[in-house]
PDB file of C-alpha atoms and ligand atoms in Angstrom:
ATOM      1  CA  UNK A 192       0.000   0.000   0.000  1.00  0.00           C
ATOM      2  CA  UNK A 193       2.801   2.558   0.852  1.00  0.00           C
ATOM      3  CA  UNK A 194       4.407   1.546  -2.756  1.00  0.00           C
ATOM      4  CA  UNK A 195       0.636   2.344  -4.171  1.00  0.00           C
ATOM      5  CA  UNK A 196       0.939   5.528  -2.069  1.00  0.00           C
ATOM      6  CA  UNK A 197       4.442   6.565  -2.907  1.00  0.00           C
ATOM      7  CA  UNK A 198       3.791   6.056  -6.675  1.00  0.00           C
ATOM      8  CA  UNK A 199       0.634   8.224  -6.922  1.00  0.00           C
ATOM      9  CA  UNK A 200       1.970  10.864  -5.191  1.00  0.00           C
ATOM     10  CA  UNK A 201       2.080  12.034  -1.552  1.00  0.00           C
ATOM     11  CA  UNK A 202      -1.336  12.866   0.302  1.00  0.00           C
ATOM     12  CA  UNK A 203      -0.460  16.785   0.396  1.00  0.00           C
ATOM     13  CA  UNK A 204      -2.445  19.091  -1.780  1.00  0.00           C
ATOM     14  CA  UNK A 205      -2.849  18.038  -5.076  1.00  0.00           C
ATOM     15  CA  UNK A 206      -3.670  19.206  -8.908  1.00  0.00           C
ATOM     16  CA  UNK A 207      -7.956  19.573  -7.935  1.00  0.00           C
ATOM     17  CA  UNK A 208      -8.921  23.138  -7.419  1.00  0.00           C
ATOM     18  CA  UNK A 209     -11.119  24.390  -3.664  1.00  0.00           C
ATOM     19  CA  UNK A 210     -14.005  23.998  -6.069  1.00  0.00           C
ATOM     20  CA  UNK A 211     -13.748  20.528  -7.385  1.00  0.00           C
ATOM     21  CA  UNK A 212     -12.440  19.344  -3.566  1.00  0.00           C
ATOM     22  CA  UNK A 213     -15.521  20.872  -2.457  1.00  0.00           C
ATOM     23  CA  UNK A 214     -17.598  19.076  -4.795  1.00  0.00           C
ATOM     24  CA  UNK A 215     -16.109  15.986  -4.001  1.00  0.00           C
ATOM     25  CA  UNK A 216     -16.765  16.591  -0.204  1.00  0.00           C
ATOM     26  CA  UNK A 217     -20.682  17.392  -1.370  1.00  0.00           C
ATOM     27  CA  UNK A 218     -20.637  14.254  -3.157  1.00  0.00           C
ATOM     28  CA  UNK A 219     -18.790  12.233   0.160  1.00  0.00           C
ATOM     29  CA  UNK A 220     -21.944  13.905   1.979  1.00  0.00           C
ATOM     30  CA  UNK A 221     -24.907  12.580   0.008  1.00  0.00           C
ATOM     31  CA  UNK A 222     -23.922   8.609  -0.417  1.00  0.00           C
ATOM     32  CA  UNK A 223     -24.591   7.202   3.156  1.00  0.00           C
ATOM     33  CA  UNK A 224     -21.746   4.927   2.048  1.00  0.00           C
ATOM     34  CA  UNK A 225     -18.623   7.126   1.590  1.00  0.00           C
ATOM     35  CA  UNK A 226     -16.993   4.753  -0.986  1.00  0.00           C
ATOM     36  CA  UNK A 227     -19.910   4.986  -3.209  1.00  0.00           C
ATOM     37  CA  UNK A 228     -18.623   8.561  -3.963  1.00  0.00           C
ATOM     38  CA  UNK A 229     -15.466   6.986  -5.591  1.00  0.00           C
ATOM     39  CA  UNK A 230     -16.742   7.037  -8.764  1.00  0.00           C
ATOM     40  CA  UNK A 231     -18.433  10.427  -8.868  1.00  0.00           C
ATOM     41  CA  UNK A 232     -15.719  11.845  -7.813  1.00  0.00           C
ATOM     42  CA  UNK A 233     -13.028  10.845  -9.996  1.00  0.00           C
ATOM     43  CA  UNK A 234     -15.286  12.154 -12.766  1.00  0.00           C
ATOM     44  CA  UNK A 235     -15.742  15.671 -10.670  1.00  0.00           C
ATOM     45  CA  UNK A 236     -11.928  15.553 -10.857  1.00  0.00           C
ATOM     46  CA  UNK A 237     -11.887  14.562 -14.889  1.00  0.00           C
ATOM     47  CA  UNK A 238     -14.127  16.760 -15.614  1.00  0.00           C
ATOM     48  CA  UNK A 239     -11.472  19.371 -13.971  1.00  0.00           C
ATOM     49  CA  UNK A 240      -8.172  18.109 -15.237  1.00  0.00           C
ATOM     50  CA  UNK A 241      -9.816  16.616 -18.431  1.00  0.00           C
ATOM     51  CA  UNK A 242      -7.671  13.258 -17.180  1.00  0.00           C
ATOM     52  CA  UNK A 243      -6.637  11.564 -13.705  1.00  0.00           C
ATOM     53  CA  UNK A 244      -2.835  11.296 -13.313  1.00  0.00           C
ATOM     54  CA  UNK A 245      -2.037   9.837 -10.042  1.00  0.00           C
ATOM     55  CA  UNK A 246      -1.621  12.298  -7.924  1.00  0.00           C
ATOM     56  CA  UNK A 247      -5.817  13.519  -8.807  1.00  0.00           C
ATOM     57  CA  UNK A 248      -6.666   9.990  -7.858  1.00  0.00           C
ATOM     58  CA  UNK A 249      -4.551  10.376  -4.750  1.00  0.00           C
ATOM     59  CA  UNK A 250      -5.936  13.501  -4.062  1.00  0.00           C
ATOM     60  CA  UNK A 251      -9.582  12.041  -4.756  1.00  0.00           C
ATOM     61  CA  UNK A 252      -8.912   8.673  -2.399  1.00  0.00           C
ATOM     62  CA  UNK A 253      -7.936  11.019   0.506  1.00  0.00           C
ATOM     63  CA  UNK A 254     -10.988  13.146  -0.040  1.00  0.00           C
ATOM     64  CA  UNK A 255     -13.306  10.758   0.038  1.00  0.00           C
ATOM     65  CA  UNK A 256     -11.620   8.592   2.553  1.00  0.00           C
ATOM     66  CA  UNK A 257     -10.511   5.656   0.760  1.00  0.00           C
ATOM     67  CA  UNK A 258      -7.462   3.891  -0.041  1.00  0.00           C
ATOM     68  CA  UNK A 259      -5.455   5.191  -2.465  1.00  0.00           C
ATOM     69  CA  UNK A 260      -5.431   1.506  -4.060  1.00  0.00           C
ATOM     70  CA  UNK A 261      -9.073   1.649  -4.289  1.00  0.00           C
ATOM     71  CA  UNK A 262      -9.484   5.069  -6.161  1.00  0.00           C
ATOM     72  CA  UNK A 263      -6.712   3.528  -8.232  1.00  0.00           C
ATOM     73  CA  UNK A 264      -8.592  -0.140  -8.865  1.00  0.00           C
ATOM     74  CA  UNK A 265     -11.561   1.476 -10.123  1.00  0.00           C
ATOM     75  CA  UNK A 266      -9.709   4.592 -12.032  1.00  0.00           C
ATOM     76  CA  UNK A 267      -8.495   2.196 -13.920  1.00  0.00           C
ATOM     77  CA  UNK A 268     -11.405  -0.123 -14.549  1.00  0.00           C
ATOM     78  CA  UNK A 269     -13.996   1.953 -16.442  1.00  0.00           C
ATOM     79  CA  UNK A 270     -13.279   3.070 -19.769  1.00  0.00           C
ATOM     80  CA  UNK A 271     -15.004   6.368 -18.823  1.00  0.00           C
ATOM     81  CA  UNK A 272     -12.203   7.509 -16.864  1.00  0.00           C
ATOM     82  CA  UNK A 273      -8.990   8.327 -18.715  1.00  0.00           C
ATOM     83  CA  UNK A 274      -5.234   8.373 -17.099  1.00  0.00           C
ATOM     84  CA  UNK A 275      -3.947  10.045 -19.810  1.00  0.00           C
ATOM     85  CA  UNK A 276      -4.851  13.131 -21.680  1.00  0.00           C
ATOM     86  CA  UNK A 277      -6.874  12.434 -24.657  1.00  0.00           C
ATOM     87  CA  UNK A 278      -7.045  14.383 -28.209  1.00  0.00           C
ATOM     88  CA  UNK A 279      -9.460  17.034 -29.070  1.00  0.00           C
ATOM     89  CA  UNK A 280     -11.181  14.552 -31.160  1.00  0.00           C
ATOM     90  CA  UNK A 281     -11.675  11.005 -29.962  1.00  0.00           C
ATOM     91  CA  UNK A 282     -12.300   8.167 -33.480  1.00  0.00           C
ATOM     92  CA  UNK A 283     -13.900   5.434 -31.381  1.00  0.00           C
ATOM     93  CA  UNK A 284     -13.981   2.485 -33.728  1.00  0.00           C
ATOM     94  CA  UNK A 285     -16.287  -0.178 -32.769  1.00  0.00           C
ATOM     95  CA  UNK A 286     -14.498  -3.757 -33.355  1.00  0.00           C
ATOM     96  CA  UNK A 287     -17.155  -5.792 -31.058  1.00  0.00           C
ATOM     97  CA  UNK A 288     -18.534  -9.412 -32.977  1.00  0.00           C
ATOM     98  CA  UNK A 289     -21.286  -7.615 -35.938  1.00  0.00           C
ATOM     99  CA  UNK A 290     -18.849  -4.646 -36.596  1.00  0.00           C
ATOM    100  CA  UNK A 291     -15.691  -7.211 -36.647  1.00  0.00           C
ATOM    101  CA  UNK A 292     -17.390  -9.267 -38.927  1.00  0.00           C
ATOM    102  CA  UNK A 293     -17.506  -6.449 -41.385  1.00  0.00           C
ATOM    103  CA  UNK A 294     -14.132  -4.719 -41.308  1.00  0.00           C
ATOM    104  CA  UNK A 295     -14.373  -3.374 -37.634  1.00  0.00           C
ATOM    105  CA  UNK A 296     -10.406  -3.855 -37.076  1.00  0.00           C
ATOM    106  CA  UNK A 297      -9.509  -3.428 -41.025  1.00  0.00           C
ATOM    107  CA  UNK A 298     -10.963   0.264 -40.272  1.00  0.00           C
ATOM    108  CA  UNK A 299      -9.350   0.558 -37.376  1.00  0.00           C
ATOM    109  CA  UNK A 300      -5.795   0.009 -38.989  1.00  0.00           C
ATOM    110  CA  UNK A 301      -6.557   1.925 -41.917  1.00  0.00           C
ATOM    111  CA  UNK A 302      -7.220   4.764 -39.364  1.00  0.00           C
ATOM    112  CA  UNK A 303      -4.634   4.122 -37.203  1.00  0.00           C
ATOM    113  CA  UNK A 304      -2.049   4.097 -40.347  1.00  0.00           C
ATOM    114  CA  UNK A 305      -3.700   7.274 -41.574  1.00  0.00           C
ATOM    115  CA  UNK A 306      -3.491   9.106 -38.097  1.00  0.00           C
ATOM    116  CA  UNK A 307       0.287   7.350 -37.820  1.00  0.00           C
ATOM    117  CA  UNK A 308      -0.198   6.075 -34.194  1.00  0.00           C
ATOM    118  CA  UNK A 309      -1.800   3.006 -32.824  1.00  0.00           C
ATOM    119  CA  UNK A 310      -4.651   2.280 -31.710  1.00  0.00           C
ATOM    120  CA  UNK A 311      -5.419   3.081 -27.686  1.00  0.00           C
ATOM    121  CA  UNK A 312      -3.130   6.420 -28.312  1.00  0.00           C
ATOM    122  CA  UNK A 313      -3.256  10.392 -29.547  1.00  0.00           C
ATOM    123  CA  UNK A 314      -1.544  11.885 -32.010  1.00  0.00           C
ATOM    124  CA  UNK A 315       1.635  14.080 -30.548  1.00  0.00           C
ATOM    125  CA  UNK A 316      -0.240  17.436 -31.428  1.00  0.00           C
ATOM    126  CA  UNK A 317      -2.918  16.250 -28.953  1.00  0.00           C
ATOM    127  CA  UNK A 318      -5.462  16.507 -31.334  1.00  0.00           C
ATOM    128  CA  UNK A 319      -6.601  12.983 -31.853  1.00  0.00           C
ATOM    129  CA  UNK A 320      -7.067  10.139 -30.106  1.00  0.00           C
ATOM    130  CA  UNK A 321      -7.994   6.484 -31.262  1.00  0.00           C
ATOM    131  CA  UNK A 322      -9.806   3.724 -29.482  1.00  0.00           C
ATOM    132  CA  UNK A 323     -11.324   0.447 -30.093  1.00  0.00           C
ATOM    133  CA  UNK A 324     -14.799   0.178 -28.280  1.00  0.00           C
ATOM    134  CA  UNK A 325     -14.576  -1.841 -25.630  1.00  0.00           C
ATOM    135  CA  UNK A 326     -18.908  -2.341 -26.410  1.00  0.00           C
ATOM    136  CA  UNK A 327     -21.234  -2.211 -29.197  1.00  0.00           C
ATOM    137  CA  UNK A 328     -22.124   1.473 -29.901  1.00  0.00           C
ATOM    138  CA  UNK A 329     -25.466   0.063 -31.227  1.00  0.00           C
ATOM    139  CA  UNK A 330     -25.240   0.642 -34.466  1.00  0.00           C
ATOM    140  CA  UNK A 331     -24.777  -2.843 -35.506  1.00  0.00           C
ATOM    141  CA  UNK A 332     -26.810  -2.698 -38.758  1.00  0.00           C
ATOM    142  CA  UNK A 333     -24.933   0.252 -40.392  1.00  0.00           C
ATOM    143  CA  UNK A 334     -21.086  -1.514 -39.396  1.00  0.00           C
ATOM    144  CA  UNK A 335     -18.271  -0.871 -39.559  1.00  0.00           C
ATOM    145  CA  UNK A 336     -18.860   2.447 -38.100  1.00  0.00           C
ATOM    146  CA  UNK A 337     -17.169   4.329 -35.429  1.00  0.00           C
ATOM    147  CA  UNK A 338     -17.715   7.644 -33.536  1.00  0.00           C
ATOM    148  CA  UNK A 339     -16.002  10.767 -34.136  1.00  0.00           C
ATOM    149  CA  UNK A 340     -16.403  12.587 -30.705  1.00  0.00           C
ATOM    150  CA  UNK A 341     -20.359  12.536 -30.866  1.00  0.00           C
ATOM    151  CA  UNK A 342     -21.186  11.982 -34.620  1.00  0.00           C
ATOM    152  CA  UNK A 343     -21.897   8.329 -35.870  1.00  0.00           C
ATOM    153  CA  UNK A 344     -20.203   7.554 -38.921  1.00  0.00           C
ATOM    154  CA  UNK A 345     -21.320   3.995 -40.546  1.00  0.00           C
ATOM    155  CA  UNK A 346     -21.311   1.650 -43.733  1.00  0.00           C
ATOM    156  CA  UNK A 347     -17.660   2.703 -43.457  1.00  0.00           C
ATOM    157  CA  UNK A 348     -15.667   1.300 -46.722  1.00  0.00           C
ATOM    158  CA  UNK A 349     -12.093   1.259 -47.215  1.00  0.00           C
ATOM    159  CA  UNK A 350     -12.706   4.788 -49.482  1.00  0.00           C
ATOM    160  CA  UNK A 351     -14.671   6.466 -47.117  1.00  0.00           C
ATOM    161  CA  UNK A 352     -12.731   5.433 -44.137  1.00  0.00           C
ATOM    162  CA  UNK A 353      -9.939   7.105 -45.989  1.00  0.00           C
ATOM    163  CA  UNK A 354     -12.265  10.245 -46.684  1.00  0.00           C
ATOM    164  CA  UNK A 355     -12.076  10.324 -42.500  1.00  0.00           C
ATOM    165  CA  UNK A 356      -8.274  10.330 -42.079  1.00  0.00           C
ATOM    166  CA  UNK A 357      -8.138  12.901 -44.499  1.00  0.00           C
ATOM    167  CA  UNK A 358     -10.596  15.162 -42.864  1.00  0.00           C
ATOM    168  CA  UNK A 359      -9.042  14.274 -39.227  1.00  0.00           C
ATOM    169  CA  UNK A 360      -5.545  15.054 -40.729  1.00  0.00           C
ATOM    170  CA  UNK A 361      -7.265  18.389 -42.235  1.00  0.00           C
ATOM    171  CA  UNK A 362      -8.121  19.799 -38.516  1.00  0.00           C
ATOM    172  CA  UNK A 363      -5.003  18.801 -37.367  1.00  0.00           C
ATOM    173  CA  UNK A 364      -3.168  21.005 -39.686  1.00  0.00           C
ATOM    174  CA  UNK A 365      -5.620  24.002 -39.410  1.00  0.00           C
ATOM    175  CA  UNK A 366      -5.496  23.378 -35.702  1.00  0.00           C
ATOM    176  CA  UNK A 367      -1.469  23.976 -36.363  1.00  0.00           C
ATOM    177  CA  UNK A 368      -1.550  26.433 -38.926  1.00  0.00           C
ATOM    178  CA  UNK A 369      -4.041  28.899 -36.369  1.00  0.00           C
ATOM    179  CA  UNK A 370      -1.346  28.496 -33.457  1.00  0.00           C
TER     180      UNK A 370
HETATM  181  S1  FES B1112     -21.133  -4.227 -32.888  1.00  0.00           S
HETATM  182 FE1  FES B1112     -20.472  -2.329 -33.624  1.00  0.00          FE
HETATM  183  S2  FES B1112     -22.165  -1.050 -33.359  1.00  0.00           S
HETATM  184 FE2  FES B1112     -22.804  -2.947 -32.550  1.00  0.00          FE
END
């Protein structure tokens, strides 16, 4: 446990602002169980730091009153939370049985040999990140497909899936060019 503890970071301050502590105390309030605030609270703190790096989910244990080995076990369990900054645009590409059966992870190469990174990683600009779906996005009868921050994309071919590298690659450079 003190390895867990010395690796995330000591128990002293930490990267959450007054507000987001405070929320997380609110939060610590309302459960009658205080380790049923775990989870809402790591998001209060993602939703501030836009990712949890260990010393958030240290900061987040001690808040709420559990180990840090806890906050850590579930931080890393859901796919919802994210230990590492993510890209301005997230390409989730569904690979789960009905999408996999038509192309899901030949789209997902193609993309990830487009973007030039692999999949489960962001681009070193920061600007986009590629997953595989860990569940069916429920569009099963339009696959392949996959989801471009909140916008479906289906029926995905080989041209059209190149048609989406092109336009991700497009905002990345006008994302450069404007800075
Ligand atoms: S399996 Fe891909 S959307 Fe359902």
């Amino acid at each position: 446990m003190d390895e867990v503890r010395s690796e995330m970071g000591g128990t002293e301050g930490g990267p959450l602002s007054s507000a987001t502590q405070e929320a997380i105390r609110a939060a610590v309030r309302r459960y009658p169980k205080t380790r049923t605030a775990l989870l809402p609270s790591l998001k209060l703190a993602q939703a501030e730091l836009t990712f949890l790096p260990p010393a958030a989910v240290a900061q987040v244990a001690d808040l709420v009153g559990v180990s840090h080995a806890a906050a850590w076990e579930l931080a890393t369990f859901y796919s919802m939370l994210h230990l590492e900054p993510e890209g301005k645009v997230i390409v989730d590409v569904c690979v789960q049985l009905p999408c996999a059966l038509r192309g899901g992870e030949r789209l997902l190469q193609e993309l990830a040999q487009g973007l030039g990174i692999l999949a489960g990683h962001t681009t070193t600009d920061g600007q986009v990140t590629l997953r595989r779906t860990p569940e069916c996005l429920g569009a099963c009868h339009r696959a392949p497909m996959a989801r471009v921050n909140d916008e479906y994309r289906e029926n995905l071919t080989p041209e059209s899936a190149q048609q989406l590298v092109a336009e991700l690659n497009r905002g990345r450079g006008s994302q450069e060019d404007a800075a």
